[in-house]
């Protein structure tokens, strides 16, 4: 059965409910008609008409090494000829064993045990449950968590409980367990003076940042207040180190993540680093925790782990946490959690190839000059009359669109200004996405400088036309 484009769209609209999508708009082609992707190569997606689009959001932050990467393709094919899936409950397999060794070799040395799952939300849920149970084994009942406003940790109910984005999470409030929220490290003082603190001149450390902002480090003080008061009931504190990506790329002041980590030590709670977005090179380092110089008790990985090929996640923890779960069968200290597709062998094969590529293709070394080029392009764009604040780290950036640069006035939400710009940019052969009126860029690590330039130019052109 070969379906025409018209028929495909008709069937999509008739049968399918898309994620994070107002289906009423989707049905009405607002702000644009659905795009049907047929194939991809490198940084490009191709639709059913053969039209080519630069993938400026890495297929929603997963694809880091390019589509149809020959080495990952070959690794998956090789594994396909062996076994596509077998359970990880009571059995094991070669790709997952190899991958555990590779992951531990690139992660901070104190992280020793890999627990696999299949998406970022579950990687976070697993860390939360392990942390909770760890304290139970110690004879403590810690039933809440510490998180940050604007945080995003996924869409399952546990992950939503530690989510601080009202837009996504408020609707489910009644279903959630208790979490405390410290301010996002992007306070009103930082915010009010955001145009005076050029994102390019990130202060050297947290103290310096607070001095420039004149805020007295309120965000850390409030986090400390929460821990002082409730620390004994907080099983773990969670953070997306360096970048609250889903909040529109809120880049943390230098040293903030380290301050947060120190508080966890001081008040004796566990630390979970959610690197689902920032992991695998997005900051310019392999992991953001290297950038932050923090030693979390858990790190949650997914998205880029397979090069963006397949669903896979890992929650990696210390011997200390792992050992607390050891005991006799009848002691019921087992970690009762698992998924049907835990450690899928095809996904593990893709991940093994992806990690190798970082080394063989010198991905991070080659990235340095691209990041510098990107930064310069964004700096030029930040002078645009329709641009408010720009936040940037590595290959990630958030560009706030404003109606008036001087007053900082924004467009009416209903106008969907940024969504329309993203729709128009498709005519320039570029796919990016917006979060409210923030344009979000999340570039593949294998992008070229001329492709970066193309994206910046297209944004400028569309902003000119506002
Ligand atoms: C995307 C994301 C998640 C959720 O991952 P899914 O695979 O979509 O469930 C969790 N945390 C962060 C920081 C993310 O960016």
Coordinates of C-alpha atoms and ligand atoms in Angstrom, one line a residue:
X1 CA 0.0 0.0 0.0
X2 CA 1.6 3.3 -1.1
X3 CA -0.2 6.2 0.5
X4 CA -0.2 9.6 -1.0
X5 CA 0.9 12.6 1.0
X6 CA -2.7 13.8 1.3
X7 CA -3.8 10.4 2.5
X8 CA -1.0 10.1 5.1
X9 CA -1.9 13.5 6.6
X10 CA -5.5 12.5 6.6
X11 CA -4.8 9.3 8.4
X12 CA -2.4 11.0 10.9
X13 CA -5.1 13.5 11.8
X14 CA -7.7 10.8 12.0
X15 CA -5.7 8.2 14.1
X16 CA -2.9 9.9 16.1
X17 CA -2.6 12.0 19.2
X18 CA 0.8 13.8 19.3
X19 CA 2.8 14.6 22.4
X20 CA 2.9 18.2 23.8
X21 CA 0.7 19.2 21.0
X22 CA -2.6 21.0 21.0
X23 CA -4.4 18.7 18.6
X24 CA -6.9 21.3 17.7
X25 CA -4.1 23.4 16.2
X26 CA -2.6 20.3 14.6
X27 CA -5.9 19.5 12.8
X28 CA -6.1 23.1 11.6
X29 CA -2.5 23.2 10.3
X30 CA -1.8 26.0 12.8
X31 CA 0.9 27.4 12.5
X32 CA 1.8 25.0 9.6
X33 CA 0.8 21.8 7.9
X34 CA 2.3 18.6 9.4
X35 CA 5.6 17.7 8.0
X36 CA 6.1 14.0 7.1
X37 CA 9.7 12.9 7.6
X38 CA 10.8 10.1 5.3
X39 CA 14.5 9.8 5.8
X40 CA 17.6 11.6 7.2
X41 CA 21.3 11.9 6.7
X42 CA 23.9 13.8 8.9
X43 CA 22.3 17.0 10.1
X44 CA 19.4 16.9 7.7
X45 CA 15.9 15.5 7.7
X46 CA 14.1 14.9 4.4
X47 CA 10.3 15.0 3.9
X48 CA 8.3 12.8 1.6
X49 CA 8.7 15.4 -1.2
X50 CA 12.5 15.1 -0.9
X51 CA 12.7 18.6 0.7
X52 CA 15.7 18.9 3.0
X53 CA 15.7 20.5 6.5
X54 CA 18.6 21.2 8.8
X55 CA 17.8 19.5 12.2
X56 CA 18.4 22.5 14.5
X57 CA 17.0 20.8 17.6
X58 CA 18.8 17.4 17.1
X59 CA 15.3 15.7 16.8
X60 CA 14.3 17.0 20.2
X61 CA 17.8 16.9 21.8
X62 CA 18.5 13.2 21.1
X63 CA 20.6 13.1 17.9
X64 CA 24.1 14.2 18.6
X65 CA 26.3 12.4 16.0
X66 CA 24.2 12.9 12.9
X67 CA 21.4 10.8 11.4
X68 CA 22.4 7.5 9.6
X69 CA 25.9 7.7 11.1
X70 CA 27.6 4.9 9.2
X71 CA 29.3 3.5 12.3
X72 CA 26.1 3.4 14.4
X73 CA 24.1 2.0 11.5
X74 CA 26.6 -0.8 11.1
X75 CA 26.6 -1.6 14.8
X76 CA 22.9 -1.8 15.0
X77 CA 22.8 -4.0 11.8
X78 CA 25.4 -6.3 13.3
X79 CA 23.4 -6.7 16.5
X80 CA 20.2 -7.1 14.5
X81 CA 21.7 -10.3 13.1
X82 CA 22.2 -11.7 16.6
X83 CA 19.3 -10.7 18.9
X84 CA 17.0 -7.7 19.0
X85 CA 15.7 -8.1 22.4
X86 CA 15.9 -10.5 25.4
X87 CA 14.9 -9.7 29.0
X88 CA 17.3 -8.2 31.4
X89 CA 15.5 -9.7 34.4
X90 CA 17.6 -12.6 35.4
X91 CA 19.5 -12.7 32.1
X92 CA 22.2 -10.5 30.7
X93 CA 23.8 -9.8 27.3
X94 CA 27.0 -8.7 25.6
X95 CA 26.1 -5.2 24.4
X96 CA 24.8 -4.1 27.9
X97 CA 27.9 -5.5 29.6
X98 CA 30.2 -3.7 27.1
X99 CA 28.2 -0.5 27.5
X100 CA 28.4 -0.5 31.3
X101 CA 32.2 -0.7 31.0
X102 CA 32.3 2.2 28.5
X103 CA 29.9 4.4 30.5
X104 CA 31.9 3.9 33.7
X105 CA 35.1 4.7 31.8
X106 CA 33.8 8.1 30.7
X107 CA 31.9 9.0 33.9
X108 CA 33.4 10.4 37.2
X109 CA 35.2 7.6 38.9
X110 CA 33.1 7.4 42.0
X111 CA 30.0 6.3 40.0
X112 CA 30.2 2.5 39.8
X113 CA 26.9 0.8 39.1
X114 CA 24.7 1.1 36.0
X115 CA 20.9 0.6 36.2
X116 CA 19.4 0.6 32.7
X117 CA 15.9 1.7 31.6
X118 CA 14.5 3.1 28.4
X119 CA 13.8 6.9 28.7
X120 CA 14.8 10.0 30.6
X121 CA 11.8 10.1 32.8
X122 CA 12.3 6.6 34.1
X123 CA 16.0 7.2 34.6
X124 CA 14.9 10.0 37.0
X125 CA 12.1 7.9 38.6
X126 CA 14.7 5.2 39.3
X127 CA 17.1 7.6 41.1
X128 CA 14.2 9.0 43.2
X129 CA 13.1 5.6 44.2
X130 CA 16.6 4.4 45.0
X131 CA 17.2 7.5 47.1
X132 CA 14.0 7.0 49.0
X133 CA 14.7 3.3 49.7
X134 CA 18.3 3.9 50.6
X135 CA 17.2 6.0 53.6
X136 CA 14.5 3.4 54.5
X137 CA 17.4 0.9 54.8
X138 CA 19.1 3.3 57.1
X139 CA 16.1 3.4 59.3
X140 CA 15.0 6.8 58.1
X141 CA 11.7 7.8 56.4
X142 CA 12.5 10.6 54.0
X143 CA 9.4 11.3 51.9
X144 CA 10.2 14.5 50.1
X145 CA 12.8 15.8 47.6
X146 CA 14.4 19.2 46.9
X147 CA 14.2 20.6 43.4
X148 CA 14.4 23.9 41.6
X149 CA 11.7 26.1 40.1
X150 CA 11.7 25.8 36.3
X151 CA 13.1 22.3 36.6
X152 CA 12.1 19.6 34.1
X153 CA 12.7 16.0 34.8
X154 CA 10.3 14.2 32.6
X155 CA 6.6 13.4 32.3
X156 CA 5.9 10.4 34.5
X157 CA 4.2 11.2 37.8
X158 CA 7.4 10.9 39.9
X159 CA 9.4 13.0 37.5
X160 CA 6.6 15.5 37.4
X161 CA 6.6 15.7 41.2
X162 CA 10.1 17.2 41.1
X163 CA 9.2 19.3 38.1
X164 CA 9.1 23.0 38.6
X165 CA 7.5 24.2 35.3
X166 CA 3.9 25.2 36.1
X167 CA 3.0 25.2 32.4
X168 CA 3.6 21.4 32.2
X169 CA 3.0 20.3 35.8
X170 CA 0.2 22.3 37.4
X171 CA -2.5 20.2 35.8
X172 CA -1.4 17.1 37.7
X173 CA -0.8 18.8 41.1
X174 CA -3.2 16.5 43.0
X175 CA -1.4 13.4 41.9
X176 CA 2.1 14.4 43.0
X177 CA 4.3 13.5 46.0
X178 CA 5.9 16.2 48.2
X179 CA 8.8 18.2 46.9
X180 CA 10.3 21.5 48.0
X181 CA 11.3 24.0 45.4
X182 CA 14.2 26.4 45.7
X183 CA 14.4 29.3 43.4
X184 CA 15.7 28.8 39.9
X185 CA 19.2 30.3 39.8
X186 CA 17.9 33.0 37.5
X187 CA 16.4 35.3 40.0
X188 CA 14.5 38.5 39.5
X189 CA 17.7 40.5 40.1
X190 CA 19.6 38.5 37.5
X191 CA 16.6 38.8 35.3
X192 CA 16.1 42.5 35.6
X193 CA 19.7 43.1 34.8
X194 CA 20.0 40.4 32.2
X195 CA 20.9 42.7 29.4
X196 CA 23.7 44.2 31.5
X197 CA 25.2 40.9 32.2
X198 CA 26.1 39.7 28.7
X199 CA 25.8 36.0 28.5
X200 CA 29.2 36.0 26.9
X201 CA 30.9 37.3 30.0
X202 CA 29.7 34.7 32.5
X203 CA 31.2 35.7 35.8
X204 CA 34.1 33.5 36.9
X205 CA 32.3 32.1 40.0
X206 CA 29.1 32.3 41.9
X207 CA 30.1 35.0 44.3
X208 CA 31.2 37.3 41.4
X209 CA 28.0 36.7 39.6
X210 CA 25.9 37.6 42.6
X211 CA 28.0 40.7 43.1
X212 CA 27.3 41.9 39.6
X213 CA 23.6 41.0 39.9
X214 CA 23.4 42.6 43.3
X215 CA 21.2 39.8 44.5
X216 CA 23.3 38.5 47.5
X217 CA 23.0 34.9 46.3
X218 CA 19.3 34.6 47.3
X219 CA 18.7 31.5 45.3
X220 CA 21.4 29.5 47.3
X221 CA 20.2 31.0 50.6
X222 CA 16.7 29.9 50.0
X223 CA 17.8 26.4 49.0
X224 CA 19.8 26.3 52.3
X225 CA 16.8 27.5 54.3
X226 CA 14.8 24.6 52.9
X227 CA 17.5 22.0 53.7
X228 CA 18.0 23.5 57.2
X229 CA 14.3 23.2 58.0
X230 CA 13.4 20.0 56.2
X231 CA 16.7 18.3 55.5
X232 CA 15.9 15.2 57.6
X233 CA 12.9 14.6 55.5
X234 CA 14.6 15.1 52.1
X235 CA 15.7 11.9 50.4
X236 CA 17.6 13.7 47.7
X237 CA 18.1 17.0 45.9
X238 CA 17.8 17.0 42.1
X239 CA 19.4 19.3 39.6
X240 CA 19.9 19.6 35.9
X241 CA 23.5 20.8 36.1
X242 CA 24.4 24.0 34.3
X243 CA 21.3 24.2 32.2
X244 CA 17.5 24.1 32.9
X245 CA 17.0 23.2 29.3
X246 CA 13.3 22.7 29.0
X247 CA 12.7 26.0 30.8
X248 CA 14.1 27.7 27.7
X249 CA 17.8 27.2 28.3
X250 CA 18.3 28.8 31.7
X251 CA 22.0 28.6 32.0
X252 CA 23.2 28.6 35.6
X253 CA 25.6 31.2 36.9
X254 CA 29.1 29.7 37.1
X255 CA 29.5 27.9 40.4
X256 CA 25.9 27.6 41.2
X257 CA 25.7 23.8 40.7
X258 CA 28.7 23.4 43.0
X259 CA 27.0 25.5 45.7
X260 CA 23.9 23.3 45.4
X261 CA 26.1 20.2 45.7
X262 CA 27.9 21.5 48.8
X263 CA 24.5 22.1 50.5
X264 CA 23.6 18.5 49.9
X265 CA 26.8 17.5 51.7
X266 CA 26.4 20.0 54.5
X267 CA 22.8 18.8 55.2
X268 CA 23.4 15.2 54.5
X269 CA 21.1 14.5 51.6
X270 CA 21.8 12.7 48.3
X271 CA 22.3 14.5 45.0
X272 CA 20.8 13.5 41.7
X273 CA 22.2 15.0 38.5
X274 CA 19.7 14.8 35.7
X275 CA 21.9 14.9 32.6
X276 CA 19.3 13.6 30.2
X277 CA 19.7 16.8 28.1
X278 CA 23.2 18.0 29.0
X279 CA 25.0 14.6 28.8
X280 CA 27.1 13.4 25.8
X281 CA 28.8 16.6 24.8
X282 CA 26.1 19.3 24.7
X283 CA 28.0 21.6 27.1
X284 CA 31.3 21.0 25.3
X285 CA 32.4 18.6 27.9
X286 CA 31.2 15.0 27.9
X287 CA 29.0 15.6 30.9
X288 CA 27.9 18.8 32.6
X289 CA 29.1 17.5 36.0
X290 CA 32.6 17.8 34.7
X291 CA 31.9 21.4 33.9
X292 CA 30.3 22.0 37.4
X293 CA 33.0 19.8 39.2
X294 CA 30.3 18.1 41.3
X295 CA 30.1 14.5 42.5
X296 CA 26.5 13.5 42.4
X297 CA 25.2 10.2 44.0
X298 CA 23.2 9.5 40.9
X299 CA 23.5 10.6 37.3
X300 CA 20.6 10.1 34.9
X301 CA 21.4 9.7 31.2
X302 CA 19.2 9.1 28.1
X303 CA 18.6 11.2 25.0
X304 CA 22.1 11.3 23.4
X305 CA 23.2 8.0 24.9
X306 CA 22.4 6.0 21.7
X307 CA 23.4 8.9 19.4
X308 CA 19.7 9.6 19.3
X309 CA 18.9 6.3 17.6
X310 CA 16.8 4.4 20.1
X311 CA 15.2 4.6 23.5
X312 CA 17.7 3.8 26.2
X313 CA 18.5 5.3 29.6
X314 CA 20.8 4.6 32.5
X315 CA 20.9 5.7 36.1
X316 CA 24.4 5.4 37.4
X317 CA 25.1 5.4 41.1
X318 CA 27.8 4.7 43.8
X319 CA 28.8 1.6 45.5
X320 CA 27.4 3.1 48.7
X321 CA 23.9 3.2 47.4
X322 CA 24.2 -0.2 45.6
X323 CA 25.5 -1.9 48.7
X324 CA 22.6 -0.7 50.9
X325 CA 20.4 -2.9 48.7
X326 CA 22.4 -6.0 49.2
X327 CA 20.9 -8.6 51.5
X328 CA 19.4 -12.1 51.7
X329 CA 16.6 -12.9 49.3
X330 CA 14.1 -13.0 52.2
X331 CA 15.1 -9.6 53.5
X332 CA 13.3 -8.0 50.5
X333 CA 16.0 -5.5 49.9
X334 CA 15.8 -6.1 46.1
X335 CA 15.2 -3.0 44.1
X336 CA 11.8 -3.9 42.7
X337 CA 11.8 -1.9 39.5
X338 CA 12.3 -2.8 35.9
X339 CA 10.9 -2.3 32.4
X340 CA 10.2 -4.8 29.6
X341 CA 12.7 -3.1 27.3
X342 CA 15.4 -2.5 29.9
X343 CA 18.8 -2.5 28.2
X344 CA 17.5 -3.3 24.8
X345 CA 20.4 -4.9 23.0
X346 CA 20.0 -2.9 19.7
X347 CA 19.9 0.3 21.7
X348 CA 23.0 -0.8 23.7
X349 CA 24.8 -1.6 20.4
X350 CA 24.0 1.9 19.1
X351 CA 25.2 3.4 22.4
X352 CA 28.5 1.4 22.3
X353 CA 29.1 2.7 18.8
X354 CA 28.1 6.3 19.8
X355 CA 30.6 6.4 22.7
X356 CA 33.4 5.0 20.5
X357 CA 32.7 7.7 17.9
X358 CA 33.3 10.4 20.5
X359 CA 36.9 9.1 20.6
X360 CA 37.6 8.0 17.1
X361 CA 36.1 11.1 15.4
X362 CA 37.5 13.5 18.1
X363 CA 33.9 14.9 18.5
X364 CA 34.6 17.1 21.5
X365 CA 38.0 18.4 20.2
X366 CA 36.4 19.5 16.9
X367 CA 33.4 21.0 18.7
X368 CA 35.5 23.8 20.4
X369 CA 35.8 26.0 17.4
X370 CA 32.1 25.4 16.4
X371 CA 31.0 26.5 19.9
X372 CA 33.1 29.7 19.6
X373 CA 31.6 30.4 16.2
X374 CA 28.1 29.8 17.5
X375 CA 28.7 32.1 20.4
X376 CA 29.8 34.9 18.1
X377 CA 26.8 34.4 15.9
X378 CA 24.5 34.6 19.0
X379 CA 26.3 37.7 20.2
X380 CA 25.6 39.5 16.9
X381 CA 22.0 38.3 17.1
X382 CA 21.6 39.7 20.6
X383 CA 21.8 43.3 19.2
X384 CA 18.6 42.7 17.2
X385 CA 15.7 44.9 18.2
X386 CA 13.4 41.9 18.6
X387 CA 15.8 39.9 20.8
X388 CA 15.6 40.2 24.6
X389 CA 18.0 37.9 26.4
X390 CA 20.1 35.1 24.9
X391 CA 21.4 32.3 27.0
X392 CA 24.0 30.0 25.6
X393 CA 26.2 27.0 26.7
X394 CA 28.0 24.6 24.3
X395 CA 25.6 23.8 21.5
X396 CA 22.5 24.9 23.4
X397 CA 20.9 28.3 23.2
X398 CA 17.6 30.0 24.1
X399 CA 16.7 33.3 22.3
X400 CA 13.9 35.3 23.9
X401 CA 11.8 37.3 21.4
X402 CA 10.5 40.6 22.6
X403 CA 8.2 43.2 21.1
X404 CA 10.3 46.1 22.4
X405 CA 14.0 45.7 23.3
X406 CA 14.1 48.8 25.5
X407 CA 11.1 48.1 27.7
X408 CA 11.4 44.3 27.4
X409 CA 7.7 44.1 26.5
X410 CA 6.7 40.8 25.0
X411 CA 4.1 39.7 22.4
X412 CA 0.7 38.5 23.4
X413 CA 1.0 34.7 24.1
X414 CA -2.0 34.0 21.8
X415 CA 0.0 35.4 18.8
X416 CA 2.4 32.4 18.9
X417 CA 5.1 34.7 17.6
X418 CA 8.0 32.2 18.1
X419 CA 6.0 29.2 16.8
X420 CA 5.3 31.2 13.7
X421 CA 8.9 32.0 13.2
X422 CA 9.8 28.3 13.5
X423 CA 7.1 27.6 10.9
X424 CA 8.5 30.2 8.6
X425 CA 12.1 28.9 9.0
X426 CA 11.0 25.6 7.5
X427 CA 10.8 27.6 4.2
X428 CA 14.5 28.3 4.7
X429 CA 15.1 24.5 5.1
X430 CA 15.6 24.7 8.9
X431 CA 13.7 22.9 11.8
X432 CA 13.9 24.5 15.2
X433 CA 11.4 24.7 18.0
X434 CA 10.1 27.2 20.5
X435 CA 9.2 27.2 24.1
X436 CA 6.7 30.0 24.5
X437 CA 8.4 33.0 22.9
X438 CA 11.9 31.6 23.3
X439 CA 13.5 30.0 20.2
X440 CA 15.4 26.9 21.2
X441 CA 18.6 25.7 19.5
X442 CA 20.1 22.4 20.3
X443 CA 22.6 21.6 17.6
X444 CA 24.0 18.2 16.6
X445 CA 27.6 18.0 17.6
X446 CA 28.5 17.1 14.0
X447 CA 27.0 20.3 12.6
X448 CA 29.3 22.5 10.5
X449 CA 30.0 26.2 11.0
X450 CA 28.3 27.0 7.7
X451 CA 25.2 25.2 8.9
X452 CA 25.3 27.2 12.2
X453 CA 25.6 30.4 10.1
X454 CA 22.6 29.4 8.0
X455 CA 20.5 29.0 11.1
X456 CA 21.5 32.3 12.6
X457 CA 20.9 34.1 9.3
X458 CA 17.5 32.6 9.0
X459 CA 16.5 33.7 12.5
X460 CA 17.7 37.2 11.9
X461 CA 15.8 37.4 8.6
X462 CA 12.6 36.2 10.2
X463 CA 13.0 38.6 13.2
X464 CA 13.6 41.5 10.7
X465 CA 10.1 40.7 9.2
X466 CA 8.4 41.0 12.6
Ligands
LIG1 C1 14.0 15.1 28.1 C2 14.3 15.2 29.5 C3 13.8 14.3 30.4 C4 12.8 13.2 30.0 O1 13.3 12.3 29.1 P1 12.3 11.5 28.2 O2 13.1 10.5 27.5 O3 11.6 12.4 27.3 O4 11.3 10.8 29.2 C5 14.2 14.4 31.7 N1 15.1 15.3 32.1 C6 15.6 16.2 31.3 C7 16.6 17.2 31.8 C8 15.2 16.2 29.9 O5 15.7 17.1 29.1

